[in-house]
């Protein structure tokens, strides 16, 4: 409970510090990936999203760590390296989780309809049964995919935070999977709520911000006219974008807090080990003196 409360309060500071950096990152990444896709013939396009998202996440976690007292200078070349490594890994891991959720959804739909567990039943069923199959499959997929996707992100939350900290000058890496699965339950609650709300905020951001902006650019390019902007729509788009950024900021703050909590737990174990060893030695000495 303490992790949830502390990360919630910390998230507002992270949100305020990430507004300008995330805009700069998006502009630079769009230019950089545009050039890389041009050189590679578009073969790198499927990596642009995961790597950019991982870089933003690592930068956000470093911002949270800075608010918690870690003010070491960021070495961006290391941050980029970790973004590539973790971005590719998470792309594979999340893809596998979503594939498993598809299999589970189809199996659940077949079980609910009393059929053998096979996707071929969907192709051969009557139209009414197909609708029923689709309803059960989609409902199961929505739940299972959220759980699976969230679990992958939660398991890697502390390792990502450790990598973000390792990008600070003079800091050593603790290992690729260091701290994997730590603080799973509170992190799962935070990530699940955030991911669920992100779906709606992304939808609102697209409707009120991204689509009007795209239409405005098209209007300027092709008709050479500046479109009229609806102030109400602009405010809704700004509010949706701000809400989406805050939801991400909460995740970054939670990852940073979980890393610090894991460090404190490890330090307590190291401190307790010599004390326990000393107690054992004293007990042995006492037994020998009695003998």
PDB file of C-alpha atoms in Angstrom:
ATOM      1  CA  UNK A   1       0.000   0.000   0.000  1.00  0.00           C
ATOM      2  CA  UNK A   2       2.891   2.323   0.770  1.00  0.00           C
ATOM      3  CA  UNK A   3       4.329   1.837  -2.722  1.00  0.00           C
ATOM      4  CA  UNK A   4       0.984   2.766  -4.305  1.00  0.00           C
ATOM      5  CA  UNK A   5       0.592   5.935  -2.237  1.00  0.00           C
ATOM      6  CA  UNK A   6       4.207   7.055  -2.615  1.00  0.00           C
ATOM      7  CA  UNK A   7       4.267   6.463  -6.365  1.00  0.00           C
ATOM      8  CA  UNK A   8       0.934   8.258  -6.754  1.00  0.00           C
ATOM      9  CA  UNK A   9       2.240  11.415  -5.087  1.00  0.00           C
ATOM     10  CA  UNK A  10       5.567  11.185  -6.924  1.00  0.00           C
ATOM     11  CA  UNK A  11       3.835  10.813 -10.286  1.00  0.00           C
ATOM     12  CA  UNK A  12       2.696  14.444 -10.336  1.00  0.00           C
ATOM     13  CA  UNK A  13       6.287  15.665 -10.073  1.00  0.00           C
ATOM     14  CA  UNK A  14       7.334  13.266 -12.828  1.00  0.00           C
ATOM     15  CA  UNK A  15       4.438  14.471 -14.971  1.00  0.00           C
ATOM     16  CA  UNK A  16       5.500  18.111 -14.638  1.00  0.00           C
ATOM     17  CA  UNK A  17       9.112  17.367 -15.543  1.00  0.00           C
ATOM     18  CA  UNK A  18       8.277  15.150 -18.526  1.00  0.00           C
ATOM     19  CA  UNK A  19       6.052  17.508 -20.555  1.00  0.00           C
ATOM     20  CA  UNK A  20       8.838  19.233 -22.491  1.00  0.00           C
ATOM     21  CA  UNK A  21      11.263  16.252 -22.706  1.00  0.00           C
ATOM     22  CA  UNK A  22       8.644  13.937 -24.155  1.00  0.00           C
ATOM     23  CA  UNK A  23       7.801  16.465 -26.878  1.00  0.00           C
ATOM     24  CA  UNK A  24      11.488  16.774 -27.735  1.00  0.00           C
ATOM     25  CA  UNK A  25      11.943  12.989 -27.732  1.00  0.00           C
ATOM     26  CA  UNK A  26       8.983  12.498 -30.060  1.00  0.00           C
ATOM     27  CA  UNK A  27      10.305  15.077 -32.550  1.00  0.00           C
ATOM     28  CA  UNK A  28      13.871  13.720 -32.525  1.00  0.00           C
ATOM     29  CA  UNK A  29      12.741  10.084 -32.717  1.00  0.00           C
ATOM     30  CA  UNK A  30      10.399  10.768 -35.651  1.00  0.00           C
ATOM     31  CA  UNK A  31      13.263  12.360 -37.590  1.00  0.00           C
ATOM     32  CA  UNK A  32      15.776   9.668 -36.614  1.00  0.00           C
ATOM     33  CA  UNK A  33      13.493   6.727 -37.352  1.00  0.00           C
ATOM     34  CA  UNK A  34      12.390   8.355 -40.596  1.00  0.00           C
ATOM     35  CA  UNK A  35      16.009   8.410 -41.761  1.00  0.00           C
ATOM     36  CA  UNK A  36      16.668   4.848 -40.545  1.00  0.00           C
ATOM     37  CA  UNK A  37      13.562   3.535 -42.293  1.00  0.00           C
ATOM     38  CA  UNK A  38      14.598   5.332 -45.450  1.00  0.00           C
ATOM     39  CA  UNK A  39      18.052   3.751 -45.349  1.00  0.00           C
ATOM     40  CA  UNK A  40      16.763   0.266 -44.433  1.00  0.00           C
ATOM     41  CA  UNK A  41      13.851   0.315 -46.863  1.00  0.00           C
ATOM     42  CA  UNK A  42      11.309   0.272 -44.045  1.00  0.00           C
ATOM     43  CA  UNK A  43      12.568  -2.926 -42.408  1.00  0.00           C
ATOM     44  CA  UNK A  44      13.231  -1.155 -39.106  1.00  0.00           C
ATOM     45  CA  UNK A  45       9.753   0.331 -38.819  1.00  0.00           C
ATOM     46  CA  UNK A  46       8.500  -2.459 -36.528  1.00  0.00           C
ATOM     47  CA  UNK A  47      11.266  -1.629 -34.029  1.00  0.00           C
ATOM     48  CA  UNK A  48      10.658   2.099 -33.864  1.00  0.00           C
ATOM     49  CA  UNK A  49       7.632   1.936 -31.563  1.00  0.00           C
ATOM     50  CA  UNK A  50       9.008  -0.468 -28.901  1.00  0.00           C
ATOM     51  CA  UNK A  51      12.462   1.125 -28.756  1.00  0.00           C
ATOM     52  CA  UNK A  52      11.101   4.677 -28.599  1.00  0.00           C
ATOM     53  CA  UNK A  53       8.564   3.695 -25.924  1.00  0.00           C
ATOM     54  CA  UNK A  54      11.318   1.998 -23.907  1.00  0.00           C
ATOM     55  CA  UNK A  55      13.580   5.051 -24.188  1.00  0.00           C
ATOM     56  CA  UNK A  56      10.757   7.301 -22.967  1.00  0.00           C
ATOM     57  CA  UNK A  57      10.053   4.885 -20.108  1.00  0.00           C
ATOM     58  CA  UNK A  58      13.711   4.772 -19.040  1.00  0.00           C
ATOM     59  CA  UNK A  59      13.926   8.557 -19.221  1.00  0.00           C
ATOM     60  CA  UNK A  60      10.758   8.846 -17.152  1.00  0.00           C
ATOM     61  CA  UNK A  61      12.117   6.464 -14.517  1.00  0.00           C
ATOM     62  CA  UNK A  62      15.355   8.470 -14.367  1.00  0.00           C
ATOM     63  CA  UNK A  63      13.226  11.569 -13.786  1.00  0.00           C
ATOM     64  CA  UNK A  64      11.482   9.810 -10.897  1.00  0.00           C
ATOM     65  CA  UNK A  65      14.823   8.696  -9.461  1.00  0.00           C
ATOM     66  CA  UNK A  66      16.109  12.288  -9.705  1.00  0.00           C
ATOM     67  CA  UNK A  67      13.116  13.465  -7.677  1.00  0.00           C
ATOM     68  CA  UNK A  68      14.038  10.808  -5.117  1.00  0.00           C
ATOM     69  CA  UNK A  69      17.604  12.123  -4.812  1.00  0.00           C
ATOM     70  CA  UNK A  70      19.572  10.435  -7.615  1.00  0.00           C
ATOM     71  CA  UNK A  71      20.959  13.473  -9.446  1.00  0.00           C
ATOM     72  CA  UNK A  72      23.779  11.787 -11.362  1.00  0.00           C
ATOM     73  CA  UNK A  73      24.256  12.955 -14.920  1.00  0.00           C
ATOM     74  CA  UNK A  74      22.557  10.790 -17.550  1.00  0.00           C
ATOM     75  CA  UNK A  75      24.778   9.061 -20.096  1.00  0.00           C
ATOM     76  CA  UNK A  76      22.477   9.014 -23.099  1.00  0.00           C
ATOM     77  CA  UNK A  77      24.510   6.516 -25.110  1.00  0.00           C
ATOM     78  CA  UNK A  78      23.945   3.943 -22.354  1.00  0.00           C
ATOM     79  CA  UNK A  79      20.277   4.891 -22.149  1.00  0.00           C
ATOM     80  CA  UNK A  80      19.935   4.328 -25.906  1.00  0.00           C
ATOM     81  CA  UNK A  81      21.712   0.965 -25.645  1.00  0.00           C
ATOM     82  CA  UNK A  82      19.350  -0.194 -22.891  1.00  0.00           C
ATOM     83  CA  UNK A  83      16.402   1.094 -24.910  1.00  0.00           C
ATOM     84  CA  UNK A  84      17.377  -1.139 -27.833  1.00  0.00           C
ATOM     85  CA  UNK A  85      18.047  -4.219 -25.693  1.00  0.00           C
ATOM     86  CA  UNK A  86      14.948  -3.976 -23.507  1.00  0.00           C
ATOM     87  CA  UNK A  87      12.798  -2.702 -26.374  1.00  0.00           C
ATOM     88  CA  UNK A  88      13.512  -5.781 -28.499  1.00  0.00           C
ATOM     89  CA  UNK A  89      13.091  -8.109 -25.519  1.00  0.00           C
ATOM     90  CA  UNK A  90       9.759  -6.561 -24.517  1.00  0.00           C
ATOM     91  CA  UNK A  91       8.561  -6.697 -28.117  1.00  0.00           C
ATOM     92  CA  UNK A  92       9.125 -10.473 -28.127  1.00  0.00           C
ATOM     93  CA  UNK A  93       7.795 -11.015 -24.596  1.00  0.00           C
ATOM     94  CA  UNK A  94       4.637  -8.967 -25.106  1.00  0.00           C
ATOM     95  CA  UNK A  95       4.031 -10.617 -28.475  1.00  0.00           C
ATOM     96  CA  UNK A  96       4.283 -14.031 -26.844  1.00  0.00           C
ATOM     97  CA  UNK A  97       1.917 -12.974 -24.056  1.00  0.00           C
ATOM     98  CA  UNK A  98      -0.669 -11.719 -26.534  1.00  0.00           C
ATOM     99  CA  UNK A  99      -0.356 -14.940 -28.564  1.00  0.00           C
ATOM    100  CA  UNK A 100      -1.009 -16.988 -25.433  1.00  0.00           C
ATOM    101  CA  UNK A 101      -4.021 -14.785 -24.676  1.00  0.00           C
ATOM    102  CA  UNK A 102      -5.401 -15.516 -28.163  1.00  0.00           C
ATOM    103  CA  UNK A 103      -5.019 -19.264 -27.603  1.00  0.00           C
ATOM    104  CA  UNK A 104      -6.652 -19.012 -24.176  1.00  0.00           C
ATOM    105  CA  UNK A 105      -9.543 -16.963 -25.592  1.00  0.00           C
ATOM    106  CA  UNK A 106     -10.265 -19.502 -28.351  1.00  0.00           C
ATOM    107  CA  UNK A 107     -10.073 -22.381 -25.870  1.00  0.00           C
ATOM    108  CA  UNK A 108     -12.471 -20.584 -23.504  1.00  0.00           C
ATOM    109  CA  UNK A 109     -14.957 -19.896 -26.304  1.00  0.00           C
ATOM    110  CA  UNK A 110     -14.931 -23.535 -27.421  1.00  0.00           C
ATOM    111  CA  UNK A 111     -15.406 -24.670 -23.825  1.00  0.00           C
ATOM    112  CA  UNK A 112     -18.353 -22.304 -23.294  1.00  0.00           C
ATOM    113  CA  UNK A 113     -20.036 -23.631 -26.431  1.00  0.00           C
ATOM    114  CA  UNK A 114     -19.449 -27.242 -25.395  1.00  0.00           C
ATOM    115  CA  UNK A 115     -17.239 -28.015 -28.398  1.00  0.00           C
ATOM    116  CA  UNK A 116     -13.826 -29.551 -28.674  1.00  0.00           C
ATOM    117  CA  UNK A 117     -11.102 -27.008 -28.151  1.00  0.00           C
ATOM    118  CA  UNK A 118     -10.225 -26.176 -31.758  1.00  0.00           C
ATOM    119  CA  UNK A 119     -10.205 -22.998 -33.789  1.00  0.00           C
ATOM    120  CA  UNK A 120     -11.554 -25.026 -36.744  1.00  0.00           C
ATOM    121  CA  UNK A 121     -14.935 -25.107 -34.971  1.00  0.00           C
ATOM    122  CA  UNK A 122     -15.265 -21.381 -35.543  1.00  0.00           C
ATOM    123  CA  UNK A 123     -14.922 -21.795 -39.319  1.00  0.00           C
ATOM    124  CA  UNK A 124     -17.477 -24.625 -39.512  1.00  0.00           C
ATOM    125  CA  UNK A 125     -20.076 -23.336 -37.045  1.00  0.00           C
ATOM    126  CA  UNK A 126     -23.437 -21.829 -37.903  1.00  0.00           C
ATOM    127  CA  UNK A 127     -23.633 -18.061 -38.135  1.00  0.00           C
ATOM    128  CA  UNK A 128     -25.383 -17.732 -34.790  1.00  0.00           C
ATOM    129  CA  UNK A 129     -22.743 -19.876 -33.152  1.00  0.00           C
ATOM    130  CA  UNK A 130     -20.023 -17.808 -34.789  1.00  0.00           C
ATOM    131  CA  UNK A 131     -21.458 -14.724 -33.140  1.00  0.00           C
ATOM    132  CA  UNK A 132     -21.546 -16.506 -29.808  1.00  0.00           C
ATOM    133  CA  UNK A 133     -18.008 -17.766 -30.342  1.00  0.00           C
ATOM    134  CA  UNK A 134     -16.827 -14.257 -31.188  1.00  0.00           C
ATOM    135  CA  UNK A 135     -18.492 -12.813 -28.076  1.00  0.00           C
ATOM    136  CA  UNK A 136     -16.911 -15.353 -25.739  1.00  0.00           C
ATOM    137  CA  UNK A 137     -13.537 -15.145 -27.465  1.00  0.00           C
ATOM    138  CA  UNK A 138     -13.353 -11.355 -27.446  1.00  0.00           C
ATOM    139  CA  UNK A 139     -14.495 -11.081 -23.831  1.00  0.00           C
ATOM    140  CA  UNK A 140     -11.941 -13.664 -22.741  1.00  0.00           C
ATOM    141  CA  UNK A 141      -9.205 -12.067 -24.848  1.00  0.00           C
ATOM    142  CA  UNK A 142      -9.840  -8.639 -23.314  1.00  0.00           C
ATOM    143  CA  UNK A 143      -9.353  -9.990 -19.792  1.00  0.00           C
ATOM    144  CA  UNK A 144      -6.547 -12.465 -20.472  1.00  0.00           C
ATOM    145  CA  UNK A 145      -4.555 -10.109 -22.682  1.00  0.00           C
ATOM    146  CA  UNK A 146      -4.730  -7.366 -20.052  1.00  0.00           C
ATOM    147  CA  UNK A 147      -3.526  -9.780 -17.357  1.00  0.00           C
ATOM    148  CA  UNK A 148      -0.762 -11.274 -19.513  1.00  0.00           C
ATOM    149  CA  UNK A 149       0.430  -7.947 -20.910  1.00  0.00           C
ATOM    150  CA  UNK A 150       0.400  -6.356 -17.470  1.00  0.00           C
ATOM    151  CA  UNK A 151       2.257  -9.291 -15.925  1.00  0.00           C
ATOM    152  CA  UNK A 152       5.091  -9.018 -18.447  1.00  0.00           C
ATOM    153  CA  UNK A 153       5.446  -5.291 -17.797  1.00  0.00           C
ATOM    154  CA  UNK A 154       5.294  -5.750 -14.014  1.00  0.00           C
ATOM    155  CA  UNK A 155       7.914  -8.509 -13.989  1.00  0.00           C
ATOM    156  CA  UNK A 156      10.302  -6.249 -15.929  1.00  0.00           C
ATOM    157  CA  UNK A 157       9.481  -3.034 -14.037  1.00  0.00           C
ATOM    158  CA  UNK A 158      12.347  -3.225 -11.524  1.00  0.00           C
ATOM    159  CA  UNK A 159      14.920  -4.432 -14.123  1.00  0.00           C
ATOM    160  CA  UNK A 160      13.966  -1.452 -16.303  1.00  0.00           C
ATOM    161  CA  UNK A 161      14.323   0.869 -13.328  1.00  0.00           C
ATOM    162  CA  UNK A 162      17.714  -0.688 -12.573  1.00  0.00           C
ATOM    163  CA  UNK A 163      18.764  -0.095 -16.191  1.00  0.00           C
ATOM    164  CA  UNK A 164      17.566   3.505 -15.984  1.00  0.00           C
ATOM    165  CA  UNK A 165      19.658   4.036 -12.873  1.00  0.00           C
ATOM    166  CA  UNK A 166      22.644   2.332 -14.493  1.00  0.00           C
ATOM    167  CA  UNK A 167      22.527   5.006 -17.208  1.00  0.00           C
ATOM    168  CA  UNK A 168      23.700   7.497 -14.583  1.00  0.00           C
ATOM    169  CA  UNK A 169      27.374   8.448 -14.660  1.00  0.00           C
ATOM    170  CA  UNK A 170      29.522   6.265 -12.411  1.00  0.00           C
ATOM    171  CA  UNK A 171      26.817   3.619 -11.876  1.00  0.00           C
ATOM    172  CA  UNK A 172      27.338  -0.064 -12.629  1.00  0.00           C
ATOM    173  CA  UNK A 173      24.749  -2.366 -14.132  1.00  0.00           C
ATOM    174  CA  UNK A 174      23.044  -4.870 -11.826  1.00  0.00           C
ATOM    175  CA  UNK A 175      22.195  -7.381 -14.567  1.00  0.00           C
ATOM    176  CA  UNK A 176      19.544  -7.625 -17.267  1.00  0.00           C
ATOM    177  CA  UNK A 177      16.903  -9.308 -15.074  1.00  0.00           C
ATOM    178  CA  UNK A 178      17.998  -7.895 -11.716  1.00  0.00           C
ATOM    179  CA  UNK A 179      14.955  -7.532  -9.456  1.00  0.00           C
ATOM    180  CA  UNK A 180      12.545  -9.217 -11.862  1.00  0.00           C
ATOM    181  CA  UNK A 181       9.141  -9.733 -10.254  1.00  0.00           C
ATOM    182  CA  UNK A 182       9.848  -7.647  -7.129  1.00  0.00           C
ATOM    183  CA  UNK A 183       6.821  -5.880  -5.572  1.00  0.00           C
ATOM    184  CA  UNK A 184       4.620  -7.759  -8.027  1.00  0.00           C
ATOM    185  CA  UNK A 185       1.215  -7.287  -6.370  1.00  0.00           C
ATOM    186  CA  UNK A 186       1.261  -3.484  -5.792  1.00  0.00           C
ATOM    187  CA  UNK A 187       2.889  -2.908  -9.177  1.00  0.00           C
ATOM    188  CA  UNK A 188       0.296  -5.117 -10.858  1.00  0.00           C
ATOM    189  CA  UNK A 189      -2.516  -3.040  -9.328  1.00  0.00           C
ATOM    190  CA  UNK A 190      -0.920   0.207 -10.544  1.00  0.00           C
ATOM    191  CA  UNK A 191      -0.081  -1.070 -14.015  1.00  0.00           C
ATOM    192  CA  UNK A 192      -3.487  -2.699 -14.551  1.00  0.00           C
ATOM    193  CA  UNK A 193      -5.389   0.465 -13.596  1.00  0.00           C
ATOM    194  CA  UNK A 194      -3.073   2.598 -15.717  1.00  0.00           C
ATOM    195  CA  UNK A 195      -3.296   0.348 -18.798  1.00  0.00           C
ATOM    196  CA  UNK A 196      -7.076   0.139 -18.532  1.00  0.00           C
ATOM    197  CA  UNK A 197      -7.434   3.929 -18.348  1.00  0.00           C
ATOM    198  CA  UNK A 198      -4.809   4.474 -21.043  1.00  0.00           C
ATOM    199  CA  UNK A 199      -7.093   2.789 -23.576  1.00  0.00           C
ATOM    200  CA  UNK A 200      -9.740   5.478 -23.110  1.00  0.00           C
ATOM    201  CA  UNK A 201      -7.313   8.387 -22.861  1.00  0.00           C
ATOM    202  CA  UNK A 202      -5.548   7.253 -26.045  1.00  0.00           C
ATOM    203  CA  UNK A 203      -8.933   7.123 -27.764  1.00  0.00           C
ATOM    204  CA  UNK A 204      -9.822  10.639 -26.572  1.00  0.00           C
ATOM    205  CA  UNK A 205      -6.358  11.918 -27.531  1.00  0.00           C
ATOM    206  CA  UNK A 206      -6.775  10.543 -31.047  1.00  0.00           C
ATOM    207  CA  UNK A 207     -10.271  11.981 -31.457  1.00  0.00           C
ATOM    208  CA  UNK A 208      -9.651  15.434 -30.008  1.00  0.00           C
ATOM    209  CA  UNK A 209      -5.930  16.006 -30.647  1.00  0.00           C
ATOM    210  CA  UNK A 210      -4.207  13.757 -33.193  1.00  0.00           C
ATOM    211  CA  UNK A 211      -6.920  13.543 -35.856  1.00  0.00           C
ATOM    212  CA  UNK A 212      -7.733  17.305 -35.840  1.00  0.00           C
ATOM    213  CA  UNK A 213      -3.989  18.057 -35.970  1.00  0.00           C
ATOM    214  CA  UNK A 214      -3.516  15.714 -38.916  1.00  0.00           C
ATOM    215  CA  UNK A 215      -6.488  17.218 -40.760  1.00  0.00           C
ATOM    216  CA  UNK A 216      -5.098  20.692 -40.113  1.00  0.00           C
ATOM    217  CA  UNK A 217      -1.713  19.749 -41.572  1.00  0.00           C
ATOM    218  CA  UNK A 218      -3.387  18.262 -44.645  1.00  0.00           C
ATOM    219  CA  UNK A 219      -5.484  21.398 -45.048  1.00  0.00           C
ATOM    220  CA  UNK A 220      -2.424  23.645 -44.837  1.00  0.00           C
ATOM    221  CA  UNK A 221      -0.397  21.533 -47.280  1.00  0.00           C
ATOM    222  CA  UNK A 222      -3.024  20.968 -49.960  1.00  0.00           C
ATOM    223  CA  UNK A 223      -5.376  23.944 -49.720  1.00  0.00           C
ATOM    224  CA  UNK A 224      -2.914  26.505 -48.363  1.00  0.00           C
ATOM    225  CA  UNK A 225      -5.475  27.639 -45.810  1.00  0.00           C
ATOM    226  CA  UNK A 226      -5.315  27.726 -42.035  1.00  0.00           C
ATOM    227  CA  UNK A 227      -8.327  25.827 -40.628  1.00  0.00           C
ATOM    228  CA  UNK A 228     -10.526  27.155 -37.861  1.00  0.00           C
ATOM    229  CA  UNK A 229      -9.696  25.560 -34.529  1.00  0.00           C
ATOM    230  CA  UNK A 230     -12.461  24.630 -32.119  1.00  0.00           C
ATOM    231  CA  UNK A 231     -11.311  25.828 -28.697  1.00  0.00           C
ATOM    232  CA  UNK A 232     -13.455  23.242 -26.913  1.00  0.00           C
ATOM    233  CA  UNK A 233     -11.928  20.410 -28.960  1.00  0.00           C
ATOM    234  CA  UNK A 234      -8.419  21.749 -28.311  1.00  0.00           C
ATOM    235  CA  UNK A 235      -9.020  21.830 -24.570  1.00  0.00           C
ATOM    236  CA  UNK A 236     -10.395  18.285 -24.630  1.00  0.00           C
ATOM    237  CA  UNK A 237      -7.403  17.102 -26.630  1.00  0.00           C
ATOM    238  CA  UNK A 238      -4.967  18.803 -24.259  1.00  0.00           C
ATOM    239  CA  UNK A 239      -6.732  17.332 -21.227  1.00  0.00           C
ATOM    240  CA  UNK A 240      -6.729  13.826 -22.735  1.00  0.00           C
ATOM    241  CA  UNK A 241      -3.033  14.108 -23.644  1.00  0.00           C
ATOM    242  CA  UNK A 242      -2.204  15.341 -20.131  1.00  0.00           C
ATOM    243  CA  UNK A 243      -4.143  12.471 -18.571  1.00  0.00           C
ATOM    244  CA  UNK A 244      -2.342   9.963 -20.787  1.00  0.00           C
ATOM    245  CA  UNK A 245       1.057  11.383 -19.819  1.00  0.00           C
ATOM    246  CA  UNK A 246       0.158  11.288 -16.123  1.00  0.00           C
ATOM    247  CA  UNK A 247      -0.862   7.625 -16.352  1.00  0.00           C
ATOM    248  CA  UNK A 248       2.546   6.823 -17.825  1.00  0.00           C
ATOM    249  CA  UNK A 249       4.203   8.989 -15.173  1.00  0.00           C
ATOM    250  CA  UNK A 250       2.524   6.926 -12.454  1.00  0.00           C
ATOM    251  CA  UNK A 251       4.029   3.758 -13.932  1.00  0.00           C
ATOM    252  CA  UNK A 252       7.498   5.327 -14.117  1.00  0.00           C
ATOM    253  CA  UNK A 253       7.233   6.582 -10.545  1.00  0.00           C
ATOM    254  CA  UNK A 254       6.046   3.168  -9.317  1.00  0.00           C
ATOM    255  CA  UNK A 255       8.980   1.420 -11.019  1.00  0.00           C
ATOM    256  CA  UNK A 256      11.460   3.813  -9.387  1.00  0.00           C
ATOM    257  CA  UNK A 257       9.885   3.406  -5.948  1.00  0.00           C
ATOM    258  CA  UNK A 258       9.896  -0.405  -6.331  1.00  0.00           C
ATOM    259  CA  UNK A 259      13.614  -0.311  -7.208  1.00  0.00           C
ATOM    260  CA  UNK A 260      14.472   1.742  -4.117  1.00  0.00           C
ATOM    261  CA  UNK A 261      12.319  -0.556  -1.994  1.00  0.00           C
ATOM    262  CA  UNK A 262      14.139  -3.600  -3.395  1.00  0.00           C
ATOM    263  CA  UNK A 263      17.505  -1.981  -2.591  1.00  0.00           C
ATOM    264  CA  UNK A 264      16.424  -1.260   0.983  1.00  0.00           C
ATOM    265  CA  UNK A 265      15.231  -4.845   1.404  1.00  0.00           C
ATOM    266  CA  UNK A 266      18.574  -6.185   0.137  1.00  0.00           C
ATOM    267  CA  UNK A 267      20.506  -3.873   2.467  1.00  0.00           C
ATOM    268  CA  UNK A 268      18.454  -5.053   5.441  1.00  0.00           C
ATOM    269  CA  UNK A 269      19.171  -8.681   4.565  1.00  0.00           C
ATOM    270  CA  UNK A 270      22.906  -7.959   4.277  1.00  0.00           C
ATOM    271  CA  UNK A 271      22.863  -6.140   7.628  1.00  0.00           C
ATOM    272  CA  UNK A 272      20.928  -8.925   9.318  1.00  0.00           C
ATOM    273  CA  UNK A 273      23.262 -11.677   8.052  1.00  0.00           C
ATOM    274  CA  UNK A 274      26.381 -10.636  10.092  1.00  0.00           C
ATOM    275  CA  UNK A 275      24.248 -10.104  13.197  1.00  0.00           C
ATOM    276  CA  UNK A 276      22.750 -13.566  12.815  1.00  0.00           C
ATOM    277  CA  UNK A 277      26.209 -15.062  12.270  1.00  0.00           C
ATOM    278  CA  UNK A 278      27.517 -13.290  15.398  1.00  0.00           C
ATOM    279  CA  UNK A 279      24.604 -14.641  17.427  1.00  0.00           C
ATOM    280  CA  UNK A 280      25.341 -18.151  16.196  1.00  0.00           C
ATOM    281  CA  UNK A 281      28.992 -17.831  17.193  1.00  0.00           C
ATOM    282  CA  UNK A 282      28.029 -16.539  20.654  1.00  0.00           C
ATOM    283  CA  UNK A 283      25.663 -19.474  21.160  1.00  0.00           C
ATOM    284  CA  UNK A 284      28.394 -21.934  20.213  1.00  0.00           C
ATOM    285  CA  UNK A 285      30.840 -20.249  22.595  1.00  0.00           C
ATOM    286  CA  UNK A 286      28.259 -20.425  25.397  1.00  0.00           C
ATOM    287  CA  UNK A 287      27.667 -24.120  24.804  1.00  0.00           C
ATOM    288  CA  UNK A 288      31.410 -24.826  24.857  1.00  0.00           C
ATOM    289  CA  UNK A 289      31.844 -22.879  28.103  1.00  0.00           C
ATOM    290  CA  UNK A 290      29.089 -24.912  29.747  1.00  0.00           C
ATOM    291  CA  UNK A 291      30.677 -28.136  28.642  1.00  0.00           C
TER     292      UNK A 291
END
